[in-house]
Amino acid sequence: MASYNVFNEGPDPNRSIDNNYVETTFGTANSLSPITTITSSVETDKYDSAISQGASRGVSSPTFQRSDTLLVVPHQHKRTNSNVSRISALSSAEEEEITVFVEPPNKKLYCRLCQTVFKEPVIVACGHTYCHRCVTANPEAACPVDGKSLDIIVANITLSEQIGDLFIHCKYGCSLSLDGLGYVVDSNKCPVQCRITNRSEHEDNCDFMPMECPNNSGCPAILKKDLEDHLKTCNRARCTHQRFGCEFMGVHDELDEHLKVCKFEGMKEYIHRTEEKMSDMQYSLNQKDQDVGFLRSMLGKLAERLENMEKQTEDRVEHLEHRLGDVVEELVSVKRDNTLLQDDLEQVKNVLSSRSLPYAPYDPLQMFKCRGTFVGHQGPVWCLCVNNDFLFSGSSDKTIKVWDTGNNYKCLKTLEGHTGIVLAICTYGNKLYSGSQDSNIIVWNIDNFEQVTVIDAHCNPVCTLASTKSLLFSGSLKVIKVWDVHTNELKQELTGLNHWVRALVATQNHLYSGSYQTIRIWDLETLECLQMLETSGGSVYSIAITNYHILCGTYENVIHVWELESKNQIVTLKGHTGTVYALAELQTSSGTKIFSASYDRSLRVWSMDNMICTQTLLRHQGSVACLAQSRGRIFSGAVDSTVKVWQ
């Protein structure tokens, strides 16, 4: 296509004219590639005469002098920002009132359906191009070339760009032709020529744009360039206080004299302040209306929420009633089974007595039993700690509960402050330290159960805590941090660990840390690693230190035992069917006992004299995650949100 410059400097002499017609056919199936057909423009076209006749309808188009070349764009065409802006400019107006081209457009740029230059050209299923409005105006129409249906496939971006680059005369530089069927260039009007894509940039600010006098609509139409001169001589200029009742009307010079005597001029400050107050009042009124609308919306939401809560309550009551029936049935069944077991036991006693065998009666005092259950947490209990008569429990409900274990076994207070699951707690002096999934350590005063401070401890969850000799140790991912319990300041970081530190135990002289298949022993004076014990069975989840042994519970359901002095592994205790989450030592009249808590919902009691399991405790309804011991009692916390007392 020939290129034209603004003010009609003529076509580019360096560009050659190619008399070829290019048309692209897109296949309707994914397997068909686009096909481009090139046809010489010297062929006669059966609709040439129709274009010549219809060119004057809204578009000035003299007889064709030459056939310009259409741009050929590769099929893998990418839509650039300039492409989009040109297409948007073409489609911004459904109808252009006046369009007079500087040079006659190529006849291939005319639509076969409306015989005018394409507007929003689209490619249909058969491969031909038509105006978007021509296709959508009559969905039942068929292609005039091959009779196929006009189903739109894609916008013809190449053709849109070609049409957008055509030069036209400013519509304010054109007048209606003598025959009234089109428009022609008027030499007395705007001389500017511009591309179609840029026409609005000029025409919106054209000096030849007709405008109405702002003083009065009775004045004749004025060109934009003459408006300033007209306002100086217009005899319909009105006072600036017209809206308040001033009826003055005259020329611009008289307006200045009138303002000196206008009764509203002296009141303009008062009027201005009054308008500002009214504006403020209107703004305030609008704000109140918005507040009322918001309150109404909130009231509706609250009513809906209340209705949902009532429905949920009814459903829960119904579920509890059903569950209560099941519990009653289960209780009856348990009582029946108990009666049968008592009968069997009597039979066994009778048999043993008849055989004159020595028989020792069963002594329940030698076995551990569940003495009570603490209920109150709204999520799994992950950690326990004892200080005098106080038992502290941390849970997934992000709270720490304080229980009285000396008098009434009731919850004294619930400590809130963490934003994540409470994973670890320990005490030192009158301070309680809690570590959480939120990576912080909170310090609490045990005397009044008030929060003292928050330590931004780690970048990852705090998994375990231990304290001794004015030092607080916190374990996380591949690091142990050492804190001063008096200043809460970081003293040192112990690194070199290979995984999460899930277990820490501090004695008088050493710190024991458990990680993936390793236990590290640290000197408390130098904070250096003295020795590393290797394990098998995955990560170490728990550690216990007795007078003679080191024990650790692992991910692979076992408990490894080493001699404390020689650090030689002597035995592996097996029995659990799940990860051993916690270990606790208890001194009894019959020797040292080790309690182990596991994912398999059980606690096991191990005798350190012969390294065998002497009892299995099954009362929790979920995995047992933590243990604590005090005054001959063992406390166990589990995923069932309860803490049980064993003695």
XYZ file of C-alpha atoms in Angstrom:
647
model
C 0.000 0.000 0.000
C 1.359 3.442 -0.864
C 2.366 5.601 2.112
C 1.222 9.236 2.407
C 2.461 11.975 4.705
C 0.574 14.743 6.522
C -0.294 17.819 4.357
C -0.274 15.632 1.250
C 3.403 15.559 0.457
C 2.691 12.589 -1.802
C 3.575 8.902 -1.821
C 6.972 7.561 -0.914
C 8.940 7.288 -4.163
C 11.128 4.503 -2.768
C 8.254 2.059 -2.384
C 7.182 -0.018 -5.365
C 3.600 -0.784 -6.268
C 2.750 -4.465 -6.276
C -0.489 -5.394 -8.055
C -1.127 -8.538 -6.022
C -4.127 -9.465 -3.838
C -3.293 -11.505 -0.737
C -5.914 -13.593 1.092
C -5.350 -15.990 4.004
C -7.556 -19.050 4.619
C -7.629 -20.486 8.164
C -8.595 -24.132 8.576
C -11.492 -24.914 10.937
C -9.660 -27.900 12.459
C -6.471 -27.766 14.475
C -4.765 -30.076 12.008
C -5.126 -27.645 9.068
C -2.529 -24.918 8.622
C -3.392 -21.428 7.297
C -3.175 -21.096 3.478
C -2.178 -17.806 1.813
C -3.377 -17.143 -1.778
C -1.877 -14.348 -3.932
C -4.006 -13.138 -6.883
C -3.010 -10.546 -9.470
C -5.119 -7.395 -9.296
C -5.300 -7.150 -13.117
C -8.026 -9.787 -13.020
C -11.455 -8.348 -13.462
C -13.555 -8.325 -10.339
C -17.237 -8.838 -10.632
C -17.978 -6.336 -7.878
C -15.666 -3.469 -9.084
C -18.605 -1.542 -10.422
C -20.516 -1.969 -7.180
C -17.583 -0.513 -5.230
C -17.361 2.452 -7.592
C -21.080 3.109 -7.168
C -21.136 2.654 -3.373
C -17.924 4.483 -2.581
C -19.715 7.779 -2.239
C -22.010 6.565 0.579
C -20.313 8.213 3.579
C -16.844 7.642 2.012
C -15.395 9.774 -0.758
C -13.760 7.452 -3.256
C -12.981 8.616 -6.810
C -12.284 6.088 -9.570
C -9.325 3.827 -8.904
C -6.031 5.031 -10.337
C -3.889 2.127 -9.134
C -4.051 -1.087 -7.062
C -1.847 -0.902 -3.960
C -0.167 -3.899 -2.377
C -1.585 -5.470 0.804
C 0.895 -6.194 3.572
C 1.777 -9.879 4.001
C 2.247 -10.848 7.683
C 3.629 -14.254 8.796
C 1.036 -16.637 10.165
C 2.770 -16.649 13.592
C 1.821 -12.980 13.985
C 2.101 -11.502 17.440
C -0.250 -8.698 18.439
C 1.889 -5.749 19.562
C 0.789 -2.735 21.532
C 0.728 -0.637 18.354
C -1.481 -3.232 16.669
C -3.953 -3.160 19.531
C -4.038 0.639 19.653
C -4.693 0.869 15.921
C -7.492 -1.676 16.051
C -9.019 0.100 19.037
C -8.897 3.395 17.159
C -10.722 1.856 14.207
C -13.424 0.294 16.358
C -13.945 3.232 18.734
C -16.710 4.702 16.553
C -19.356 2.565 14.876
C -19.989 5.209 12.176
C -17.654 7.894 10.836
C -19.795 10.777 9.655
C -17.249 12.188 7.189
C -14.333 10.251 5.708
C -12.591 11.714 2.670
C -9.412 9.907 1.658
C -6.363 11.814 0.398
C -5.752 9.063 -2.174
C -8.279 6.476 -3.380
C -7.976 3.294 -1.251
C -7.063 0.043 -2.914
C -10.230 -1.690 -4.096
C -9.168 -4.754 -2.098
C -9.805 -2.707 1.054
C -13.539 -2.652 0.349
C -16.012 -5.082 1.902
C -17.964 -7.229 -0.558
C -21.094 -6.926 1.575
C -21.368 -3.165 2.212
C -19.097 -1.910 -0.622
C -17.289 0.467 1.771
C -13.813 0.434 3.307
C -13.570 -2.300 5.935
C -14.459 -1.446 9.519
C -13.191 -3.949 12.076
C -12.309 -6.553 9.419
C -12.631 -10.182 10.479
C -11.715 -13.441 8.774
C -14.610 -15.912 8.524
C -14.500 -19.699 8.294
C -14.145 -19.785 4.513
C -11.070 -17.531 4.622
C -12.615 -14.336 3.227
C -12.656 -11.022 5.053
C -15.681 -8.835 5.853
C -16.628 -6.058 8.249
C -17.494 -7.260 11.737
C -20.784 -5.365 11.685
C -21.716 -6.849 8.281
C -21.212 -10.388 9.612
C -22.978 -9.872 12.947
C -25.876 -7.852 11.506
C -27.206 -10.894 9.670
C -26.054 -14.197 11.220
C -27.936 -16.210 8.602
C -26.152 -14.556 5.655
C -23.762 -16.546 3.450
C -20.454 -15.612 1.865
C -21.175 -14.007 -1.538
C -18.081 -15.725 -3.000
C -18.521 -19.378 -2.050
C -21.904 -19.424 -0.271
C -20.500 -20.711 3.041
C -21.694 -19.535 6.462
C -20.095 -16.412 7.915
C -18.579 -17.798 11.141
C -15.960 -15.429 12.592
C -12.565 -17.063 13.148
C -10.206 -14.207 13.996
C -9.750 -10.465 13.544
C -7.776 -9.480 10.439
C -5.070 -7.479 12.196
C -2.981 -6.934 9.058
C -5.870 -5.385 7.178
C -6.810 -3.230 10.156
C -3.278 -1.835 10.234
C -3.339 -1.082 6.512
C -6.615 0.803 6.777
C -5.423 2.633 9.881
C -2.406 3.955 7.919
C -4.573 5.524 5.172
C -4.516 9.328 5.078
C -7.778 11.269 5.216
C -8.780 14.925 5.288
C -9.928 16.438 8.570
C -13.733 16.259 8.697
C -13.775 19.972 9.516
C -12.020 20.583 6.178
C -14.779 18.925 4.116
C -18.193 20.068 2.874
C -21.206 18.287 1.456
C -20.951 17.804 -2.303
C -23.359 19.527 -4.660
C -25.291 16.318 -5.305
C -25.607 15.742 -1.550
C -24.324 12.148 -1.808
C -20.872 12.620 -0.315
C -18.262 15.039 0.943
C -15.503 16.956 -0.846
C -12.497 18.922 0.357
C -13.233 22.600 1.086
C -10.197 24.832 0.625
C -11.670 27.419 3.014
C -11.699 24.991 5.918
C -9.147 22.915 7.820
C -6.264 21.812 5.556
C -4.890 19.103 7.843
C -4.484 15.536 6.611
C -3.942 12.661 9.071
C -4.028 8.886 9.363
C -7.317 7.247 10.321
C -5.798 5.954 13.552
C -4.799 9.506 14.554
C -7.878 11.418 13.405
C -9.389 11.856 16.871
C -6.158 13.362 18.233
C -6.491 16.216 15.721
C -10.258 16.554 15.285
C -10.926 16.767 19.033
C -8.797 19.950 19.127
C -9.224 21.255 15.552
C -9.402 25.077 15.261
C -12.146 24.713 12.618
C -14.454 22.777 14.975
C -17.885 24.472 15.213
C -18.748 25.521 18.766
C -21.639 27.157 20.572
C -21.248 30.476 22.359
C -21.020 29.761 26.099
C -23.006 32.935 26.804
C -26.126 32.054 24.863
C -27.273 29.327 22.519
C -28.921 31.990 20.345
C -25.563 33.068 18.938
C -24.599 31.560 15.578
C -22.105 28.692 15.428
C -18.525 29.818 15.944
C -15.241 28.180 14.932
C -13.011 27.294 17.819
C -10.283 29.631 16.572
C -12.741 32.578 16.534
C -14.298 31.907 19.962
C -11.985 34.215 21.901
C -12.690 37.197 19.598
C -16.407 36.490 19.686
C -16.547 36.553 23.486
C -15.097 40.089 23.465
C -17.935 41.419 21.316
C -20.793 39.115 22.313
C -23.669 41.185 23.707
C -25.076 38.244 25.584
C -22.409 38.004 28.292
C -24.023 37.349 31.652
C -23.007 38.280 35.195
C -21.001 35.680 37.097
C -23.722 35.832 39.774
C -26.473 34.857 37.354
C -27.247 31.680 39.313
C -28.076 33.814 42.352
C -30.591 35.997 40.486
C -28.607 38.740 38.702
C -30.294 39.480 35.344
C -27.517 41.527 33.716
C -26.696 40.750 30.060
C -24.356 42.783 27.827
C -20.948 42.899 26.180
C -17.725 41.891 27.903
C -16.576 45.492 28.608
C -19.910 46.343 30.231
C -19.603 43.270 32.459
C -16.570 44.743 34.252
C -18.496 47.961 34.996
C -21.526 45.996 36.120
C -19.534 43.938 38.636
C -18.564 47.190 40.410
C -22.228 47.922 41.227
C -23.689 44.386 41.279
C -25.398 43.799 44.612
C -24.223 40.204 44.581
C -20.563 41.167 44.180
C -20.392 42.509 47.728
C -21.953 39.310 49.026
C -19.732 36.906 47.121
C -17.575 36.035 50.142
C -20.670 35.216 52.179
C -22.168 33.307 49.240
C -18.897 31.421 48.766
C -18.766 30.433 52.450
C -22.414 29.389 52.321
C -21.742 27.206 49.281
C -18.781 25.598 51.062
C -20.926 24.861 54.113
C -23.649 23.386 51.918
C -21.030 21.314 50.119
C -19.656 20.057 53.451
C -23.160 19.256 54.651
C -23.901 17.394 51.434
C -20.650 15.466 51.787
C -21.482 14.645 55.409
C -24.953 13.544 54.366
C -23.477 11.278 51.702
C -21.101 9.802 54.294
C -24.021 9.140 56.631
C -25.905 7.470 53.808
C -22.888 5.252 53.162
C -22.629 4.431 56.871
C -26.320 3.552 56.980
C -25.902 1.341 53.929
C -22.893 -0.351 55.505
C -24.761 -0.929 58.779
C -27.703 -2.382 56.900
C -25.336 -4.687 55.030
C -23.677 -5.776 58.278
C -27.082 -6.312 59.890
C -28.058 -8.571 57.019
C -24.816 -10.530 57.333
C -25.259 -10.878 61.101
C -28.799 -12.112 60.629
C -27.566 -14.645 58.072
C -24.746 -15.709 60.390
C -27.166 -16.086 63.296
C -29.409 -18.251 61.160
C -26.451 -20.430 60.165
C -25.366 -20.753 63.801
C -28.863 -21.805 64.827
C -28.855 -24.424 62.108
C -25.399 -25.668 63.125
C -26.485 -25.834 66.765
C -29.503 -27.913 65.851
C -27.319 -30.245 63.791
C -24.803 -30.620 66.643
C -27.523 -31.305 69.200
C -28.953 -33.952 66.925
C -25.473 -35.458 66.455
C -24.831 -35.453 70.224
C -28.152 -37.141 70.897
C -27.259 -39.802 68.359
C -23.757 -40.125 69.837
C -25.170 -40.383 73.364
C -27.276 -43.329 72.278
C -24.194 -45.019 70.832
C -22.225 -44.399 74.061
C -24.999 -45.903 76.169
C -25.061 -48.979 73.967
C -21.262 -49.248 74.151
C -21.358 -48.906 77.958
C -23.899 -51.685 78.222
C -21.727 -53.862 76.012
C -18.631 -53.127 78.134
C -20.478 -54.029 81.314
C -21.627 -57.271 79.750
C -18.081 -58.125 78.658
C -16.787 -57.251 82.124
C -19.257 -59.661 83.697
C -18.083 -62.416 81.363
C -14.435 -61.681 82.189
C -15.171 -61.849 85.916
C -16.810 -65.235 85.423
C -13.799 -66.484 83.446
C -11.448 -65.189 86.143
C -13.348 -67.079 88.848
C -13.129 -70.248 86.789
C -9.358 -69.829 86.392
C -8.973 -69.311 90.154
C -10.985 -72.446 90.858
C -8.851 -74.497 88.469
C -5.626 -73.229 90.021
C -6.921 -73.947 93.538
C -7.920 -77.483 92.599
C -4.395 -78.230 91.387
C -2.854 -77.011 94.682
C -0.530 -74.600 92.830
C 0.924 -71.635 94.665
C -1.226 -68.615 93.903
C -0.410 -64.979 94.594
C -3.337 -62.589 94.433
C -3.140 -59.744 91.817
C -1.960 -56.504 93.425
C -3.231 -53.467 91.477
C -0.927 -51.104 93.395
C 2.034 -52.481 91.454
C 0.541 -51.295 88.132
C 0.011 -47.763 86.762
C -3.535 -46.611 86.232
C -5.187 -43.529 84.777
C -6.232 -41.337 87.713
C -7.887 -38.484 85.810
C -8.172 -36.454 82.622
C -7.695 -32.717 82.024
C -10.145 -31.458 79.374
C -10.212 -27.928 77.982
C -7.971 -27.551 74.937
C -9.593 -27.116 71.522
C -6.799 -28.902 69.665
C -4.025 -31.492 70.065
C -1.722 -31.138 73.098
C 1.897 -31.057 71.870
C 3.947 -30.204 74.989
C 3.849 -30.457 78.808
C 5.916 -29.016 81.631
C 5.665 -29.175 85.441
C 6.691 -26.519 87.969
C 5.849 -27.343 91.615
C 2.063 -27.945 91.653
C 1.505 -26.286 88.267
C 1.184 -28.261 85.041
C 1.523 -26.280 81.792
C 0.166 -27.666 78.509
C 0.637 -26.213 74.990
C -1.769 -26.931 72.169
C -2.696 -26.401 68.529
C -5.335 -23.933 69.727
C -2.382 -21.490 70.203
C -2.853 -21.336 73.990
C -1.102 -22.565 77.138
C -3.280 -23.797 79.993
C -2.189 -23.760 83.636
C -3.522 -26.703 85.703
C -3.500 -27.127 89.487
C -2.149 -30.622 90.274
C -1.962 -30.140 94.022
C -5.531 -29.376 95.127
C -8.505 -29.370 92.770
C -6.972 -30.424 89.424
C -8.655 -27.475 87.659
C -7.499 -25.069 84.969
C -6.283 -21.887 86.691
C -5.663 -19.768 83.616
C -5.315 -19.836 79.836
C -2.287 -17.953 78.463
C -2.831 -16.387 75.044
C -0.221 -14.636 72.929
C 1.088 -16.972 70.237
C -0.191 -16.807 66.664
C 0.768 -20.390 65.890
C 0.732 -23.871 67.424
C 2.535 -24.067 70.796
C 5.189 -26.759 70.247
C 7.504 -26.493 73.278
C 7.503 -25.204 76.875
C 9.985 -25.218 79.756
C 10.599 -23.348 83.005
C 13.522 -21.704 84.746
C 13.072 -20.120 88.162
C 9.795 -18.212 88.140
C 9.751 -17.888 84.355
C 7.881 -19.984 81.795
C 9.185 -20.129 78.208
C 6.972 -21.198 75.306
C 8.045 -21.835 71.709
C 5.652 -21.848 68.791
C 5.102 -22.418 65.118
C 5.116 -18.604 64.790
C 8.954 -18.783 65.351
C 8.744 -16.741 68.583
C 9.525 -17.489 72.242
C 7.248 -15.837 74.810
C 8.449 -15.345 78.384
C 5.782 -15.578 81.123
C 5.901 -14.766 84.848
C 4.767 -17.845 86.797
C 3.888 -15.753 89.861
C 1.057 -13.847 88.124
C 0.843 -15.744 84.811
C 1.407 -12.507 82.858
C 3.415 -12.134 79.669
C 6.868 -10.590 80.204
C 8.280 -10.283 76.702
C 8.372 -11.815 73.227
C 11.658 -13.025 71.700
C 11.913 -13.067 67.908
C 13.846 -16.315 68.075
C 14.013 -18.179 64.763
C 13.109 -18.029 61.082
C 11.315 -21.382 61.441
C 9.078 -22.981 64.095
C 10.576 -23.480 67.562
C 10.398 -27.268 68.026
C 11.915 -27.788 71.481
C 13.177 -25.884 74.558
C 15.487 -26.724 77.487
C 17.063 -24.685 80.298
C 19.870 -24.977 82.847
C 22.580 -22.817 84.455
C 20.945 -19.478 83.452
C 20.838 -20.617 79.836
C 17.834 -21.247 77.590
C 18.245 -23.504 74.546
C 15.827 -23.426 71.591
C 15.890 -25.908 68.711
C 14.687 -25.311 65.150
C 15.751 -26.189 61.599
C 19.472 -27.092 61.641
C 20.247 -24.722 64.531
C 20.211 -24.459 68.326
C 20.208 -20.955 69.819
C 21.506 -20.189 73.301
C 19.836 -17.348 75.257
C 20.627 -15.614 78.550
C 17.580 -16.165 80.809
C 18.219 -12.886 82.660
C 18.586 -10.525 79.669
C 16.805 -12.645 77.022
C 19.718 -11.863 74.704
C 21.201 -14.308 72.194
C 24.571 -15.623 73.365
C 25.495 -18.110 70.648
C 24.180 -20.276 67.815
C 25.070 -23.968 67.646
C 25.205 -25.033 64.003
C 26.328 -28.027 61.970
C 23.111 -29.960 62.561
C 21.685 -31.924 59.660
C 17.916 -31.542 60.137
C 15.172 -30.357 62.480
C 16.206 -30.354 66.148
C 13.173 -32.039 67.757
C 14.631 -33.022 71.162
C 16.747 -31.172 73.745
C 17.676 -32.348 77.263
C 19.927 -30.342 79.576
C 21.777 -31.831 82.586
C 24.209 -30.184 84.975
C 27.152 -30.419 82.591
C 25.858 -31.341 79.163
C 23.218 -30.566 76.545
C 21.849 -33.466 74.476
C 20.259 -32.650 71.088
C 18.452 -35.019 68.750
C 18.308 -34.600 64.981
C 18.276 -36.912 61.950
C 19.878 -40.228 63.031
C 22.201 -38.401 65.441
C 22.481 -37.324 69.066
C 25.017 -34.573 69.772
C 26.477 -34.040 73.239
C 27.494 -30.390 73.958
C 29.663 -29.047 76.787
C 27.724 -26.375 78.721
C 30.842 -24.390 79.597
C 32.390 -24.109 76.115
C 29.227 -24.825 74.086
C 31.323 -27.130 71.911
C 30.175 -30.513 70.560
C 31.973 -33.215 72.532
C 30.598 -36.346 70.888
C 28.032 -37.536 68.375
C 26.028 -40.753 68.749
C 24.713 -42.244 65.531
C 21.374 -44.034 65.370
C 19.361 -45.909 62.803
C 15.691 -45.396 62.349
C 15.237 -41.845 61.096
C 14.906 -38.633 63.080
C 15.299 -38.545 66.853
C 12.019 -37.267 68.356
C 12.749 -37.693 72.091
C 15.651 -38.089 74.549
C 15.814 -39.192 78.201
C 18.862 -39.271 80.482
C 19.002 -41.528 83.574
C 21.820 -42.100 86.057
C 23.234 -44.843 83.868
C 21.687 -44.630 80.419
C 20.964 -42.402 77.411
C 17.710 -43.209 75.601
C 16.204 -41.815 72.412
C 12.887 -42.453 70.628
C 12.933 -42.433 66.825
C 10.694 -42.105 63.805
C 11.018 -45.862 63.132
C 9.101 -46.887 66.309
C 12.109 -47.986 68.402
C 14.029 -46.780 71.478
C 17.837 -46.923 71.392
C 19.734 -47.268 74.704
C 23.406 -46.348 75.384
C 25.523 -46.613 78.531
C 26.010 -43.110 79.931
C 29.693 -43.534 80.795
C 31.009 -45.533 77.831
C 28.558 -44.206 75.262
C 28.213 -47.757 73.908
C 24.828 -48.780 72.543
C 23.558 -51.772 74.496
C 20.009 -52.490 73.343
C 17.134 -51.392 71.108
C 13.685 -51.554 72.700
C 10.912 -52.606 70.327
C 7.190 -52.738 70.896
C 5.640 -49.530 69.602
C 4.040 -49.484 66.140
C 4.427 -45.740 65.634
C 6.922 -42.918 66.115
C 8.132 -42.561 69.722
C 7.315 -38.898 70.403
C 8.267 -38.599 74.093
C 10.254 -40.258 76.911
C 10.061 -39.654 80.672
C 11.967 -41.140 83.635
C 10.238 -42.105 86.898
C 11.942 -43.501 90.011
C 9.769 -46.129 91.765
C 10.176 -48.530 94.664
C 10.822 -51.309 92.163
C 13.528 -49.405 90.258
C 13.854 -46.918 87.431
C 10.992 -46.869 84.929
C 10.951 -45.228 81.503
C 7.631 -44.126 80.027
C 7.388 -43.862 76.235
C 4.607 -42.103 74.289
C 3.884 -43.028 70.698
C 1.922 -42.273 67.575
C 0.207 -45.652 68.076
C -1.931 -44.021 70.877
C -0.222 -45.999 73.641
C 2.156 -45.437 76.539
C 4.614 -48.183 77.438
C 6.378 -48.688 80.771
C 9.933 -50.075 80.511
C 12.001 -51.489 83.364
C 15.603 -50.304 83.132
C 16.702 -53.281 85.252
C 15.934 -55.918 82.623
C 15.064 -53.679 79.608
C 11.599 -55.158 79.082
C 8.152 -53.617 78.729
C 6.188 -54.219 81.915
C 2.918 -52.468 80.990
C 1.062 -50.931 78.053
C -1.370 -48.087 78.802
C -4.225 -47.547 76.331
C -6.617 -44.748 77.255
C -5.988 -41.960 74.726
C -8.088 -41.681 71.563
C -5.255 -40.162 69.529
C -1.485 -40.168 69.190
C 0.323 -39.475 72.483
C 2.666 -36.548 71.816
C 4.248 -35.487 75.129
C 5.038 -36.545 78.713
C 5.901 -34.904 82.023
C 6.497 -36.349 85.510
C 6.022 -34.916 88.992
C 5.851 -36.476 92.452
C 5.406 -40.054 91.305
C 2.863 -39.111 88.623
C 3.114 -39.164 84.855
C 1.152 -36.682 82.707
C 0.516 -37.482 79.027
C -0.802 -35.100 76.352
C -2.313 -36.371 73.122
C -3.887 -35.434 69.816
C -7.325 -36.106 71.346
C -6.925 -32.669 73.101
C -6.711 -34.206 76.605
C -4.066 -34.592 79.310
C -4.228 -37.765 81.401
C -2.723 -38.432 84.845
C -1.098 -41.815 85.554
C -0.023 -43.151 88.943
